[in-house]
Structure formats: C-alpha cells, structure tokens
XYZ file of C-alpha atoms in Angstrom:
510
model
C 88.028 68.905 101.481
C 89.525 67.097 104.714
C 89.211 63.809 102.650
C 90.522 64.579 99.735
C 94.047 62.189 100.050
C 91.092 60.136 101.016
C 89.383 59.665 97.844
C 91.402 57.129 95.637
C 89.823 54.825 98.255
C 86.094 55.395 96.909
C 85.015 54.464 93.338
C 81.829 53.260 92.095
C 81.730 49.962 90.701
C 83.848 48.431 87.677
C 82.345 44.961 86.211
C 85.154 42.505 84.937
C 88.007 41.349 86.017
C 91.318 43.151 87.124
C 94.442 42.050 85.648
C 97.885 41.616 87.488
C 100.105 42.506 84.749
C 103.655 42.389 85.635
C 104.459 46.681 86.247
C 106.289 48.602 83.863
C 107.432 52.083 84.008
C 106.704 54.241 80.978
C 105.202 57.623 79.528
C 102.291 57.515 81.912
C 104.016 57.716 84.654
C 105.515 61.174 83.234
C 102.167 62.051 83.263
C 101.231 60.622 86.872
C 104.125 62.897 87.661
C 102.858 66.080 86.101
C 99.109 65.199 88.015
C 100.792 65.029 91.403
C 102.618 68.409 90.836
C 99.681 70.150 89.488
C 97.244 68.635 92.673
C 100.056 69.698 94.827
C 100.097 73.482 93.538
C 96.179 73.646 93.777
C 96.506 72.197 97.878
C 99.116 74.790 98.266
C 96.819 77.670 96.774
C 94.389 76.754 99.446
C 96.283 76.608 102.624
C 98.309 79.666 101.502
C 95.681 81.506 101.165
C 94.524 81.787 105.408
C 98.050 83.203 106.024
C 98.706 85.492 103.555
C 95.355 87.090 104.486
C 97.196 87.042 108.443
C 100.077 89.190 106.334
C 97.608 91.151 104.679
C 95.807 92.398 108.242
C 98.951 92.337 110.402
C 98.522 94.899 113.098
C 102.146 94.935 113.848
C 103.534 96.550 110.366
C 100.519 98.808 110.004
C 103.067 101.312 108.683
C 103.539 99.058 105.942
C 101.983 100.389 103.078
C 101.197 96.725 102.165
C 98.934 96.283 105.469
C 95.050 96.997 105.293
C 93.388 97.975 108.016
C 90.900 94.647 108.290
C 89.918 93.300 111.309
C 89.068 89.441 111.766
C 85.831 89.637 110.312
C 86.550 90.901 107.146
C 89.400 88.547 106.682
C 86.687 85.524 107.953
C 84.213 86.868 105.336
C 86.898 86.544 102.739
C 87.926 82.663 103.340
C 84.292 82.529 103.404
C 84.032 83.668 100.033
C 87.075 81.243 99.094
C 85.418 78.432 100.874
C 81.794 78.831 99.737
C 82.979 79.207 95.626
C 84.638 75.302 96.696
C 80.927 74.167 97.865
C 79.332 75.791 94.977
C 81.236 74.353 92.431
C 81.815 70.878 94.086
C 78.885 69.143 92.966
C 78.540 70.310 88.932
C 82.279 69.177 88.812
C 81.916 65.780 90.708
C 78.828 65.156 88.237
C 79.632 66.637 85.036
C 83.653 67.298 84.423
C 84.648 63.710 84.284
C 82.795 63.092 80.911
C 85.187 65.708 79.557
C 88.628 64.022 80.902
C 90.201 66.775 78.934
C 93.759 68.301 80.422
C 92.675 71.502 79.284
C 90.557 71.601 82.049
C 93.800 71.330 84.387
C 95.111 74.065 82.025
C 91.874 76.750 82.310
C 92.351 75.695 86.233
C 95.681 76.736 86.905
C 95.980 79.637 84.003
C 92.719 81.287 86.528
C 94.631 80.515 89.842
C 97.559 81.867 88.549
C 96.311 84.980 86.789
C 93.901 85.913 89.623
C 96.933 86.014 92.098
C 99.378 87.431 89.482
C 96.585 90.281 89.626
C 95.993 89.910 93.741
C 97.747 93.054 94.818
C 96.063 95.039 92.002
C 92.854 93.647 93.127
C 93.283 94.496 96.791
C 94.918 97.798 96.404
C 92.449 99.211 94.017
C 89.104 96.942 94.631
C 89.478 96.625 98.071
C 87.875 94.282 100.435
C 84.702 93.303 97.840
C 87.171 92.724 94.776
C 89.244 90.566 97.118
C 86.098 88.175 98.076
C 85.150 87.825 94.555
C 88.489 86.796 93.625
C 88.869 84.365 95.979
C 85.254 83.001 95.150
C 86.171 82.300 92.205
C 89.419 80.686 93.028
C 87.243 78.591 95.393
C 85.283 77.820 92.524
C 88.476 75.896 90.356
C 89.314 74.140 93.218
C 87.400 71.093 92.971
C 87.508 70.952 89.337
C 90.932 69.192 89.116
C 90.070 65.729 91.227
C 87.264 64.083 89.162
C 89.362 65.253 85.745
C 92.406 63.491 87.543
C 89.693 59.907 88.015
C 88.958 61.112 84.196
C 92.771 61.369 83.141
C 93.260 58.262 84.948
C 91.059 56.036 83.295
C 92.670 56.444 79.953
C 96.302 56.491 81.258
C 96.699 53.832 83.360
C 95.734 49.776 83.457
C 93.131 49.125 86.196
C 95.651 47.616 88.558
C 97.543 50.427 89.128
C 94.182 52.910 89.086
C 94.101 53.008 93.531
C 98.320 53.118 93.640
C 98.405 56.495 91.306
C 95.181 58.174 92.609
C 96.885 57.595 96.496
C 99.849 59.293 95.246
C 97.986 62.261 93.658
C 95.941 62.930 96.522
C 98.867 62.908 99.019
C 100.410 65.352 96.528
C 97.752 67.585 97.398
C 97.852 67.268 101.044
C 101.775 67.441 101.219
C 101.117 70.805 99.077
C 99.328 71.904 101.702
C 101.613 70.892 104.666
C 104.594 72.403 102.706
C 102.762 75.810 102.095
C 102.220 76.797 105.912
C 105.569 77.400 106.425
C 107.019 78.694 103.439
C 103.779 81.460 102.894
C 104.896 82.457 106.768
C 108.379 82.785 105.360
C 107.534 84.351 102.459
C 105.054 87.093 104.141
C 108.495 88.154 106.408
C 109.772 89.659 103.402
C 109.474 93.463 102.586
C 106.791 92.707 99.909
C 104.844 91.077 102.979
C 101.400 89.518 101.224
C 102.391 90.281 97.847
C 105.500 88.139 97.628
C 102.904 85.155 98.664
C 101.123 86.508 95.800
C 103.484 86.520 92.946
C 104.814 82.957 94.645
C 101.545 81.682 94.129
C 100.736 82.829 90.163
C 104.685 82.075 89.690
C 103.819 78.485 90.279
C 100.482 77.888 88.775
C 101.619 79.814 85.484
C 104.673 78.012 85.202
C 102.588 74.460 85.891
C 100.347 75.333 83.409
C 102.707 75.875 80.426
C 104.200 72.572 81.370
C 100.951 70.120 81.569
C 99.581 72.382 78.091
C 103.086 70.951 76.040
C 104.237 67.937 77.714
C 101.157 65.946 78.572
C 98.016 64.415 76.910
C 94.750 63.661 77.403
C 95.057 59.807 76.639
C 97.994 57.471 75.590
C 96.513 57.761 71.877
C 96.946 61.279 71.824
C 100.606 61.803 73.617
C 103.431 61.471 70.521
C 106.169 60.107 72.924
C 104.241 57.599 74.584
C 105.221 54.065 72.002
C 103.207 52.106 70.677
C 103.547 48.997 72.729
C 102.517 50.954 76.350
C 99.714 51.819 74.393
C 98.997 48.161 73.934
C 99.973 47.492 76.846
C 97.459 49.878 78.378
C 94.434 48.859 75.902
C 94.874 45.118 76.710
C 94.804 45.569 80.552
C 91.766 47.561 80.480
C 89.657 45.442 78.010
C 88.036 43.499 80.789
C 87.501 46.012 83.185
C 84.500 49.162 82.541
C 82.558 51.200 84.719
C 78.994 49.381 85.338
C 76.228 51.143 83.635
C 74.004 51.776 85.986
C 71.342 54.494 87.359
C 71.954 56.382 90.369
C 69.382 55.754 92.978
C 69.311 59.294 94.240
C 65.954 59.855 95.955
C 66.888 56.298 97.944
C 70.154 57.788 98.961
C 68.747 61.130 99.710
C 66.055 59.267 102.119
C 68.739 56.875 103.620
C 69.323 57.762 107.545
C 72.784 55.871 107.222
C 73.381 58.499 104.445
C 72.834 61.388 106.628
C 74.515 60.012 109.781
C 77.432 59.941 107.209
C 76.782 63.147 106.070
C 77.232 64.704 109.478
C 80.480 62.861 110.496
C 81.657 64.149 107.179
C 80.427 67.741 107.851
C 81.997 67.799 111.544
C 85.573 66.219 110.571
C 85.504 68.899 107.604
C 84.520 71.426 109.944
C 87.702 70.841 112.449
C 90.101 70.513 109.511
C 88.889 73.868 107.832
C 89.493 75.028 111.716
C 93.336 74.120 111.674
C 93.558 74.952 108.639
C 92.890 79.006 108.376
C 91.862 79.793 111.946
C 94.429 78.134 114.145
C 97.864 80.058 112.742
C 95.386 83.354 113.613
C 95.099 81.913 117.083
C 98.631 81.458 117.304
C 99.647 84.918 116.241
C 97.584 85.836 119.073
C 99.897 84.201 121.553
C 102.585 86.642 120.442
C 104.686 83.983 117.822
C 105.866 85.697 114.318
C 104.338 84.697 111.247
C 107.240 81.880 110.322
C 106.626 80.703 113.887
C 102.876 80.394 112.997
C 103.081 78.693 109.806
C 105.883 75.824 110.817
C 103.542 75.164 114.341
C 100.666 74.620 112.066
C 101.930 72.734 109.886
C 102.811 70.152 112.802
C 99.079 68.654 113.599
C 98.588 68.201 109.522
C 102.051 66.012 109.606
C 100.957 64.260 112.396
C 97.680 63.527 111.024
C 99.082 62.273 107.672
C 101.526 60.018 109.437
C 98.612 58.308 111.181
C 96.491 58.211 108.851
C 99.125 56.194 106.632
C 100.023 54.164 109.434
C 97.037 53.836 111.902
C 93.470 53.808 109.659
C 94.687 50.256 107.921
C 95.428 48.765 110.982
C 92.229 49.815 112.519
C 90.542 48.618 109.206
C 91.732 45.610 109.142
C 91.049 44.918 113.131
C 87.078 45.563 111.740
C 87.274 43.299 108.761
C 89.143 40.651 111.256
C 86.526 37.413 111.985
C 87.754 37.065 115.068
C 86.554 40.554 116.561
C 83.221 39.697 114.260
C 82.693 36.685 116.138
C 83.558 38.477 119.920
C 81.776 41.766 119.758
C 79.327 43.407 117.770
C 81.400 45.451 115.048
C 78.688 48.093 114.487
C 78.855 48.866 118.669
C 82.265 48.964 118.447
C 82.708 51.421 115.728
C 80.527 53.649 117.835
C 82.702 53.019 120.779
C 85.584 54.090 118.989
C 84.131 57.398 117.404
C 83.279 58.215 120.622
C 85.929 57.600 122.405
C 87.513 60.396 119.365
C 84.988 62.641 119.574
C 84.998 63.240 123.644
C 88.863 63.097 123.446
C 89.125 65.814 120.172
C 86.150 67.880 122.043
C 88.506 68.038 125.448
C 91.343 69.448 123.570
C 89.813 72.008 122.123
C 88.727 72.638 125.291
C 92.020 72.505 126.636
C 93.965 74.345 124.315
C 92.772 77.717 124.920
C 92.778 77.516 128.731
C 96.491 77.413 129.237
C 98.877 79.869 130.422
C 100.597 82.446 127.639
C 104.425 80.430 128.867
C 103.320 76.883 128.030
C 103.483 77.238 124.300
C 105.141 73.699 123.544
C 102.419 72.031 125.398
C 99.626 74.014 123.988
C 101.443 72.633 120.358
C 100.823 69.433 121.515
C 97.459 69.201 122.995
C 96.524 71.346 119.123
C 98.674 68.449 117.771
C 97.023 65.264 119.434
C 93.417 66.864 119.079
C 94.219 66.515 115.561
C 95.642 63.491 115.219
C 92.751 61.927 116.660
C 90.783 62.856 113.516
C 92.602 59.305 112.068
C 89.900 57.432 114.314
C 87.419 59.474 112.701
C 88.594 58.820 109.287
C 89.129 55.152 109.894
C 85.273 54.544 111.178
C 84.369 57.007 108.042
C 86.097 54.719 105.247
C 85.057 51.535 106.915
C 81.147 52.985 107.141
C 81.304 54.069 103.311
C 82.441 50.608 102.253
C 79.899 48.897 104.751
C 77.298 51.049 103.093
C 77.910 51.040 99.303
C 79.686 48.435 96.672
C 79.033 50.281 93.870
C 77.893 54.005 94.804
C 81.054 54.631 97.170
C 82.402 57.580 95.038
C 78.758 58.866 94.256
C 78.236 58.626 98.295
C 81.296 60.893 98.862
C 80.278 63.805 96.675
C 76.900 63.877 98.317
C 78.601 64.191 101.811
C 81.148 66.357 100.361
C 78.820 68.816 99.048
C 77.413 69.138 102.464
C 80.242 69.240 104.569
C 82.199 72.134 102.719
C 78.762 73.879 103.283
C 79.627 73.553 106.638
C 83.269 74.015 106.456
C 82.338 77.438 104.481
C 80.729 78.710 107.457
C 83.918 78.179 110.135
C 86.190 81.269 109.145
C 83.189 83.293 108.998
C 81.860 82.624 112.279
C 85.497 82.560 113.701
C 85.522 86.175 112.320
C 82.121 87.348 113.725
C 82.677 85.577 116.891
C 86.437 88.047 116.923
C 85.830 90.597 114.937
C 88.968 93.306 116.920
C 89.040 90.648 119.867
C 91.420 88.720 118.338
C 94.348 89.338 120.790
C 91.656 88.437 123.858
C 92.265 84.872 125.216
C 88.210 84.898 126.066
C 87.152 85.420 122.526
C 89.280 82.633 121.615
C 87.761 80.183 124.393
C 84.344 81.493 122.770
C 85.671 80.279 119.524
C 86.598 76.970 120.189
C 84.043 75.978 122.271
C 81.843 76.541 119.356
C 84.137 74.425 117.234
C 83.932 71.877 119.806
C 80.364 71.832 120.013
C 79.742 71.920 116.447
C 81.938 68.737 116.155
C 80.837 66.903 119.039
C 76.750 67.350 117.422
C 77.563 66.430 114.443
C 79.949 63.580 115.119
C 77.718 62.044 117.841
C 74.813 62.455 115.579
C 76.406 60.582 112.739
C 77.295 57.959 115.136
C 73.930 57.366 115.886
C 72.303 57.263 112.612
C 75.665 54.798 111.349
C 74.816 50.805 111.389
C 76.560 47.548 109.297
C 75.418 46.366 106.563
C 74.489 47.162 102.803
C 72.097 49.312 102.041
C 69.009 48.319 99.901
C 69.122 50.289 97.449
C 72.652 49.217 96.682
C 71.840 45.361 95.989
C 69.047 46.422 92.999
C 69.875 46.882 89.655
C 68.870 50.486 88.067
C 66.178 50.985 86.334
C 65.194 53.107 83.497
C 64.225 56.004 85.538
C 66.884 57.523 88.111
C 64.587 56.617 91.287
C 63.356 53.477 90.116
C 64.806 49.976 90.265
C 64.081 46.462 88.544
C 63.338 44.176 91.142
C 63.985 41.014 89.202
C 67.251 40.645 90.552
C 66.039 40.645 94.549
C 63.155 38.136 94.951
C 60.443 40.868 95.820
C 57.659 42.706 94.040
C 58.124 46.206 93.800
C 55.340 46.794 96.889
C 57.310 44.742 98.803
C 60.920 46.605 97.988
C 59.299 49.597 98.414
C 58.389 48.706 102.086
C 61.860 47.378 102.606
C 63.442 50.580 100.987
C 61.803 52.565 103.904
C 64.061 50.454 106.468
C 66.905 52.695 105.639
C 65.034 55.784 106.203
C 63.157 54.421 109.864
C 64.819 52.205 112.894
C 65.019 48.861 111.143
C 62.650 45.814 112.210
C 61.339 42.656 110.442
C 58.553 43.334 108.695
C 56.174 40.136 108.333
C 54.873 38.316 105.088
C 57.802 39.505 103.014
C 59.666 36.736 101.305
C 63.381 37.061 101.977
C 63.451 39.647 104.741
C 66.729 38.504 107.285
C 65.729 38.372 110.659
C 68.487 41.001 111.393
C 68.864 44.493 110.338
C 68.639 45.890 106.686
C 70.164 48.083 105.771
C-alpha cells in the first residue's frame, strides 16, 4: 500500500522495441483522465476511513446520538478488518484480474464502495460493531482490485512510450486522494451528521464515478465509439513491436532467494510506518487536545512532505547510484546500506522523540512527525534501486510478492495500536508504549532487509523459463542443470565461488 504511486516504476519485461512517436492528445487521454479520478476516489476511501471511525468514537459528543460508545480497540479491530480484506485480496488480483482488463471491474469496484457506505450508518446503527468489520473487510477486499486492471486498461489504451508517464499520473492520483481526504473527512465529521456525512460523502462520490466510467469509457480503443479511427491506428502501430515476454515465473527460486526476503522486510517495515501515519497518528493527535479539522490538516502534512521528496529527492539519489563515478570510488552495495541506515536510526529517533515532548510544543512535535516521515524517501529510493538491481524482467512479479507480505504486516498496526490503548488513549505513556513498538518493528525489519540486500542480478532472472513453473532451460547460461542448480542456491546462502563450475565470476552472484 505505501508504494502504490510507486508502482508504474515496476513492470516485468516487454521484448521489442519502444517507439518514440511524436505525442498526440486524443480519446485516451479522456480515459487516462477518468483512471486517475476513479484511483483517486478509491485512495480517498482508504484514508477516510481512520477518521471517520475517530468521529464515530468521539468521547467529546457522546451525547450525540451519532457517537458509539467504542473504545480504541474496537475501532483498531475494525481498520484491522479493512486492512486485512486489502492483504487477502491482494495477491488473486495482482495474479488473476489483469487477464480480464475489463472496466467493469472498475465499475463492480466502486458500485460496492459506494453502496456499502451509502448503507454505513444503517450498518452501524443496527449491526453494530461486527456488521461494521465485515463491511469494511470487504471494502478492504476491492481495494487492490483497481491497480493491475489500470496496467490491464493501459495496455490496450495507450502506445508503449507513454505506458510509465500515464501509470505515474494514476498512481499519484491515488496518493493525492489520500492527502486531500484527511482534511476534508475532519471537516466533514464537524458537521451535525458527524460520521455519517463522511459516509454519504464517500458513496456520493464512488456512485457518481461509477455511472461516469460505465457510459463514457471503454475497455480498449476498438471498443470506445468516439475514439477515430486514426488514434486507433495510431495506437495499433506503436504497439506492434512491443509484447509482454512469455515467460514462466520462477516462483520456488524467488521464494528461496535471501535478497527476496531482505526485500520483503524493508517492504513490510516502510508499509508498517505508513499504515502508522496513516490511521493511528490523527488518533494520537486528538489525544493532545486538537479538534478533528485540526487533526486531519496536521496529518495530512508528513504525506505532502513525503510526496514532495519523493518526486524530487529518490531520482537524484538514483541517479547518484547508477553514476560511474561513485561505482568506481566506493562500493555501491555498502553504500546503500549506509544510507538505509542512516534512515532507519534517524526515522526510529523520531518516533522516539515525538511522544516525549511537552503538551505546549505542538508545532515542533508536527515537525519531528513530519521529518520522521519524510525520511521514508531514503527508504524508498534504496527500495526501487534494490528491485531494479535484483530483477529485469520479474520487477512487477517481485512487488506483489513483497506486497502481499507487507500489508500482512501493515494489517496488524491499528490492531495492536488498539490493544496496546484500548481506554488509555488520552495517557501520554500508552502512547510512548505505542510508538516504541512502531519503532522497533521498523528498525527489525528495516535493518534486517538491509542485511539480506546485495548488487547484482539474481540467477534465476538471467534463465529462460521452462515448461514447468520451477524449472528453467539452461541452454541459454553455459551450465548443466547440476551445475545451475548449485549456483541457484547462492541466492538462498552467503555467496562464495564455488570451484569446477564453468562461468562462475569470481565476485558475488546473485
């Protein structure tokens, strides 16, 4: 989830050639338009869901008749409900959905989202606390369906060249949905109608979405009646030359791969934090006495910041690790681990920090939350750069795996926030509890991945699949399958040379 305006930056791997057409404007960029409103409702579904569930248990207007009487566990249990329906349904719609490519899918997706919080104050007021978890389960559950129909969608839409340009945008529409939603859910939960008005907000927008992508948009160029026939040309031509390789997924090598897991835990501990900010941080600032508009416009802040670095900060690290002159001074692979942990120790001390201020010094306490943050963007620099050093042509297959993990991981933050709490949350000493845990969580998992990370392509990456999904044709490499088999080991074990095989470097493998 915290990579999501990440992932236009990993795809597996395309054989031809990419064209440079001269750019155009035309129907499918209508529909790119439509795609980054509909991503952008979905990201604002999620991040409005933390506070209106603050509304929903506000102590403060208990004499609203709009108020249950939760405490900070139940409301943890039910973002874990919302969070663990993501994880579920993660994987089955990475793997399977993008065959479809279908914008009905969008349409099911938003007609559920919208219906289910159309329904939300009828589901609270006469299901309670259970109906309310299996409601937002199964909102969880449509939200990672839209992203690989969007890959899907683009495909057919759009020439290759402008494939990474339109995926960037639709991701950011997501996030921005999500920075955007803070504030105006606080706003919104100030009214009289409190949660509900969030509510009606919410199925307002994804109804009204939905009618538009069902009668204004199509699932390919061929199929839309407005788009003419020369952009369809246009669009055929530039794609001829470029398809998505045919190839077998080398699953039980990836599975085995220690570089896979390190990932997998840097993944797991940067989703962890951003889950953190996301629902558990305006909670911990309506502790501190701020309203609920307060709440939502100071979280929103550290999600700005991040996106600002992030757009301006990650390439420029990137490109200082691609540079040959850094190659030829240090070791690249030491100093990515000098960097992540220069982040992790510095993101581990504000936590820290944060809680151990006085009540008065709000607007430094903003910052510190702010710059602990922002810091992720060294995280998410060393992340990319390690995916691309890893994988050529698995990089998108490699993110679902440590995707599927990490919102495992993620699911489990508001729930332990909330058993950690429970009707403490007013008590600055439950909330060091809490973020200490946070912090240590992150700093294990960070430090861990770290240490399993090295440069290099993996094995299993340079060999051409097979006919079986764990097997590979070894025509391509040099080596007898005995002798890949020892070298596919390598990524599992500390690397070293082994002797008597043809074409082993005398550096690492991996």
């Amino acid at each position: 989830m915290d990579v999501e305006f990440l992932k236009y930056k990993f795809r597996d791997g395309y054989n031809g050639v990419i064209t440079q057409t001269k750019w155009q404007v035309g129907v499918r960029h209508v529909q790119i338009t439509y795609m980054v409103l509909c991503a952008a409702a979905l990201g604002a579904l999620r991040a409005s869901a933390g506070v209106a569930l603050l509304a929903l248990t506000d102590a403060s207007r208990q004499n609203n008749s709009y108020v249950q009487a939760w405490d900070v566990g139940d409301r943890g249990a039910a973002l874990w409900a919302f969070f663990s329906g993501h994880a579920l349904a993660l994987l089955p719609a990475e793997l399977y959905l993008p065959r479809l490519g279908d914008k009905f899918v969008v349409t099911a997706v938003l007609l559920i989202n919208g219906s289910l919080n159309a329904a939300m104050p009828t589901i609270v007021n006469r299901g309670g606390w259970t109906a309310l978890c299996n409601a937002y389960f199964l909102m969880g559950m449509t939200q990672p369906c839209l992203a690989p129909v969007n890959r899907a969608l683009l495909d057919n839409w759009l020439p290759p060249i402008e494939w990474q340009t339109a995926a960037c945008i639709i991701d950011t529409g997501s996030y921005v949905g999500m920075i955007l939603a803070l504030p105006a859910s606080s706003w919104l939960s100030g009214s009289r109608l409190g949660w509900e008005l969030v509510a009606y907000a919410q199925a307002t927008l994804a109804l009204s979405l939905a009618v538009l992508w069902s009668l204004l948009t199509a699932a390919s160029p061929e199929q839309h009646h407005a788009c003419p026939d020369a952009e369809r040309e246009y669009i055929k031509d530039a794609s001829a030359e470029c398809r998505k390789k045919r190839q077998c997924v080398p699953w039980r090598s990836m599975l085995r791969c220690r570089r896979v897991v390190g990932l997998t835990l840097a993944h797991a501990a940067n989703n962890a934090l951003f889950i953190f900010y996301l629902v558990d941080v305006p909670l911990y600032l309506k502790s501190t006495g701020l309203s609920l508009l307060q709440c939502g416009v100071q979280a929103m802040i550290p999600f700005v910041a991040l996106l600002m670095l992030v757009t301006t900060t990650a390439p420029t690290i990137g490109c200082l690790l691609k540079s040959n002159m850094m190659a030829h001074v240090f070791n690249i692979t030491y100093i990515k681990k000098v960097i992540n942990a220069i982040g992790t120790v510095s993101i581990v001390a504000g936590l820290a920090m944060a809680t151990n201020m006085p009540e008065q010094w709000s607007y430094l306490r903003l910052c510190v939350l702010t710059v602990t943050l922002g810091l992720l963007t060294f995280q998410y620099a060393g992340f990319i750069e390690n995916v691309r050093d890893l994988s050529e042509n698995y990089r998108g297959t490699l993110i679902v795996i440590t995707s599927a993990f990490s919102s495992v991981v993620g699911a489990v933050v508001p729930l332990g926030t909330g058993m950690i709490l429970r009707n403490d949350e007013n008590k600055p000493d439950a909330w060091r509890v809490v973020f200490c845990s946070i912090a240590s969580v992150y700093g294990v998992c960070s430090m861990g991945g770290s240490a399993l990370g090295d440069a290099g392509l993996a094995l299993w990456d340079r060999m051409t699949g097979g006919a079986r999904g764990h097997d590979f044709a070894y025509h391509n490499t040099g080596l007898s399958p005995e002798e890949a088999s020892q070298l596919e080991l390598l990524d599992m074990y500390p690397k070293k040379p082994i002797a008597g095989i043809a074409g082993t470097p005398s550096e690492t493998i991996a």
